[in-house]
Each structure stands twice: as C-alpha cells, then as structure tokens.
Amino acid sequence: MNPELDRLIKVILKECELSYAASQGPGGQNVNRRETKAIVKWNLWTSSIDALSKERLAYKLKAKLTRNGEIVVYDQSSRHQQTNEQRAKQKLAAIVRKGLERPKRRRPTKPSRSVLQKRADQKKMKSELKSSRKKVKI
C-alpha cells in the first residue's frame, strides 16, 4: 500500500509495550497456570512519529485513547501466547492504519437535466392542484 504508512506502523510496533495476563474462558487448569492473554500498549504522546500524524491520530482515535494517551489492545482468542501477541499487534496496526487514513476528497455533483425537469414538472402540477382548490370568482 503506502510505504510511508507502513514505515510508521513498523515504528509504532517497535515502540509498543507487551505484557501478558491470564486469559478468560474455558481451558481448565491450563488457563489458571498460563498467561496467554497478550496486552499491547502504545503511548501516542511519547512516540517518535511526526507531529502531524500524532494530531491526526489523537483526533480520530480519541475514543480509544486512555487518559495517559495510550492505546491498549489485547487478544485472548487463542491458547497460544505467540498467536495472541501477533493478533494483538495486528489489531493495533489496523487501528493506527485506519486513524492515519486520509479521506478521499468529495467532488461536488450537479443534478442531471432530467431530474431538474422532473422536479419542475412536479412543482407545476402541485401548484395547479392547489390553485384548483381556490374559490371561483364570478
């Protein structure tokens, strides 16, 4: 896709903190012994990305940011720690990619001639209908 965006995401994934916790759900004794839930934290304000990208991310991802300016993503869908770590990093990358995405410019469009004609005809008919309801002057 965009090489600049890919470079930013690589920087972000290098800066993120990784921790593990006991995951929820079925699994018996193994769930209690292993910490397979992967938690990825990335601080927006202490990141080394450029200021413009920080502002754009802060604006677009304000609902996902903590008070400290962190984005916290976790995954516990697998029983394997490495798989959960990879998925959590992929989730973070997807969130950042969506936040840095520039919206396409909207080109203003004009209504077609036939639509304008149809609207004028309808207005004319409605006007005639209303005028036919008036009292007739003798």
Short mmCIF file of C-alpha atoms in Angstrom, two decimals:
data_model
loop_
_atom_site.label_atom_id
_atom_site.label_comp_id
_atom_site.label_asym_id
_atom_site.label_seq_id
_atom_site.Cartn_x
_atom_site.Cartn_y
_atom_site.Cartn_z
CA MET A 1 0.00 0.00 0.00
CA ASN A 2 1.52 3.24 1.19
CA PRO A 3 5.24 2.85 2.05
CA GLU A 4 5.18 5.89 4.38
CA LEU A 5 2.26 4.42 6.31
CA ASP A 6 3.95 1.02 6.52
CA ARG A 7 7.11 2.68 7.87
CA LEU A 8 5.09 4.49 10.56
CA ILE A 9 3.37 1.27 11.61
CA LYS A 10 6.73 -0.53 11.90
CA VAL A 11 7.98 2.26 14.18
CA ILE A 12 4.81 2.05 16.27
CA LEU A 13 5.05 -1.74 16.64
CA LYS A 14 8.67 -1.39 17.82
CA GLU A 15 7.66 1.22 20.42
CA CYS A 16 4.75 -0.70 21.92
CA GLU A 17 4.90 -2.38 25.33
CA LEU A 18 3.91 -6.02 25.57
CA SER A 19 2.56 -7.76 28.65
CA TYR A 20 0.69 -10.95 29.38
CA ALA A 21 -2.15 -11.92 31.71
CA ALA A 22 -4.32 -14.91 32.45
CA SER A 23 -6.96 -15.21 29.76
CA GLN A 24 -10.63 -15.89 30.34
CA GLY A 25 -12.80 -18.70 29.10
CA PRO A 26 -12.64 -22.49 29.05
CA GLY A 27 -9.41 -24.40 29.32
CA GLY A 28 -9.45 -25.89 32.79
CA GLN A 29 -6.32 -25.87 34.88
CA ASN A 30 -4.19 -24.73 31.94
CA VAL A 31 -5.97 -21.34 31.93
CA ASN A 32 -5.09 -20.79 35.58
CA ARG A 33 -1.41 -21.69 35.11
CA ARG A 34 -0.58 -19.91 31.85
CA GLU A 35 -0.64 -16.26 30.95
CA THR A 36 -1.72 -16.40 27.32
CA LYS A 37 -3.66 -13.13 27.01
CA ALA A 38 -1.44 -10.64 25.16
CA ILE A 39 -1.79 -6.94 26.00
CA VAL A 40 -0.19 -4.39 23.70
CA LYS A 41 0.10 -0.77 24.88
CA TRP A 42 1.31 2.10 22.74
CA ASN A 43 1.68 5.65 24.00
CA LEU A 44 0.80 8.23 21.39
CA TRP A 45 2.39 11.22 23.15
CA THR A 46 5.82 9.66 23.76
CA SER A 47 6.02 8.14 20.30
CA SER A 48 8.70 9.21 17.81
CA ILE A 49 6.26 9.68 14.91
CA ASP A 50 5.81 13.14 13.39
CA ALA A 51 3.56 15.77 14.98
CA LEU A 52 1.04 15.85 12.13
CA SER A 53 0.43 12.10 12.43
CA LYS A 54 0.11 12.43 16.21
CA GLU A 55 -2.53 15.14 15.83
CA ARG A 56 -4.47 13.14 13.25
CA LEU A 57 -4.38 10.01 15.44
CA ALA A 58 -5.34 11.95 18.57
CA TYR A 59 -8.36 13.40 16.78
CA LYS A 60 -9.55 10.22 15.06
CA LEU A 61 -8.82 7.80 17.92
CA LYS A 62 -9.85 9.94 20.89
CA ALA A 63 -12.42 7.32 21.95
CA LYS A 64 -9.72 4.62 22.10
CA LEU A 65 -7.10 6.69 23.96
CA THR A 66 -6.65 6.42 27.72
CA ARG A 67 -6.03 9.48 29.90
CA ASN A 68 -2.30 8.87 29.54
CA GLY A 69 -2.55 8.90 25.75
CA GLU A 70 -2.20 5.14 25.37
CA ILE A 71 -3.97 2.78 23.04
CA VAL A 72 -4.47 -0.58 24.73
CA VAL A 73 -5.24 -3.63 22.60
CA TYR A 74 -5.49 -7.21 23.78
CA ASP A 75 -6.19 -10.62 22.35
CA GLN A 76 -7.05 -13.85 24.12
CA SER A 77 -8.70 -15.80 21.34
CA SER A 78 -6.03 -18.50 21.20
CA ARG A 79 -4.43 -20.75 23.81
CA HIS A 80 -1.01 -19.82 22.48
CA GLN A 81 0.79 -16.74 23.74
CA GLN A 82 2.61 -16.01 20.48
CA THR A 83 -0.56 -16.23 18.40
CA ASN A 84 -2.34 -13.81 20.74
CA GLU A 85 0.65 -11.46 20.60
CA GLN A 86 0.63 -11.41 16.80
CA ARG A 87 -3.13 -10.86 16.66
CA ALA A 88 -2.96 -8.02 19.19
CA LYS A 89 -0.21 -6.32 17.18
CA GLN A 90 -2.27 -6.77 14.00
CA LYS A 91 -5.26 -5.16 15.74
CA LEU A 92 -3.10 -2.21 16.82
CA ALA A 93 -1.72 -1.83 13.29
CA ALA A 94 -5.25 -1.88 11.85
CA ILE A 95 -6.42 0.78 14.32
CA VAL A 96 -3.46 3.03 13.53
CA ARG A 97 -3.81 2.45 9.77
CA LYS A 98 -7.47 3.46 9.96
CA GLY A 99 -6.59 6.51 12.06
CA LEU A 100 -3.93 7.71 9.62
CA GLU A 101 -6.05 7.09 6.54
CA ARG A 102 -6.81 10.27 4.66
CA PRO A 103 -10.41 10.54 3.49
CA LYS A 104 -10.97 10.88 -0.22
CA ARG A 105 -11.97 14.33 -1.39
CA ARG A 106 -15.61 14.66 -2.27
CA ARG A 107 -16.30 16.02 -5.71
CA PRO A 108 -19.47 18.10 -5.72
CA THR A 109 -22.01 16.82 -8.22
CA LYS A 110 -24.80 18.58 -10.07
CA PRO A 111 -28.28 17.15 -10.58
CA SER A 112 -28.92 15.96 -14.12
CA ARG A 113 -31.09 17.93 -16.52
CA SER A 114 -33.84 15.28 -16.47
CA VAL A 115 -34.03 15.37 -12.67
CA LEU A 116 -34.35 19.16 -12.71
CA GLN A 117 -37.07 18.95 -15.38
CA LYS A 118 -38.95 16.29 -13.41
CA ARG A 119 -38.82 18.43 -10.26
CA ALA A 120 -40.09 21.48 -12.14
CA ASP A 121 -42.97 19.45 -13.61
CA GLN A 122 -43.94 18.13 -10.18
CA LYS A 123 -43.89 21.64 -8.73
CA LYS A 124 -46.05 22.88 -11.60
CA MET A 125 -48.60 20.07 -11.08
CA LYS A 126 -48.73 20.69 -7.33
CA SER A 127 -49.24 24.41 -7.95
CA GLU A 128 -52.08 23.74 -10.39
CA LEU A 129 -53.69 21.33 -7.92
CA LYS A 130 -53.60 23.90 -5.14
CA SER A 131 -54.87 26.69 -7.37
CA SER A 132 -57.82 24.48 -8.45
CA ARG A 133 -58.93 24.33 -4.80
CA LYS A 134 -59.44 28.10 -4.61
CA LYS A 135 -62.87 29.64 -4.74
CA VAL A 136 -64.00 30.60 -8.20
CA LYS A 137 -64.52 34.35 -8.67
CA ILE A 138 -67.62 35.30 -10.63
#
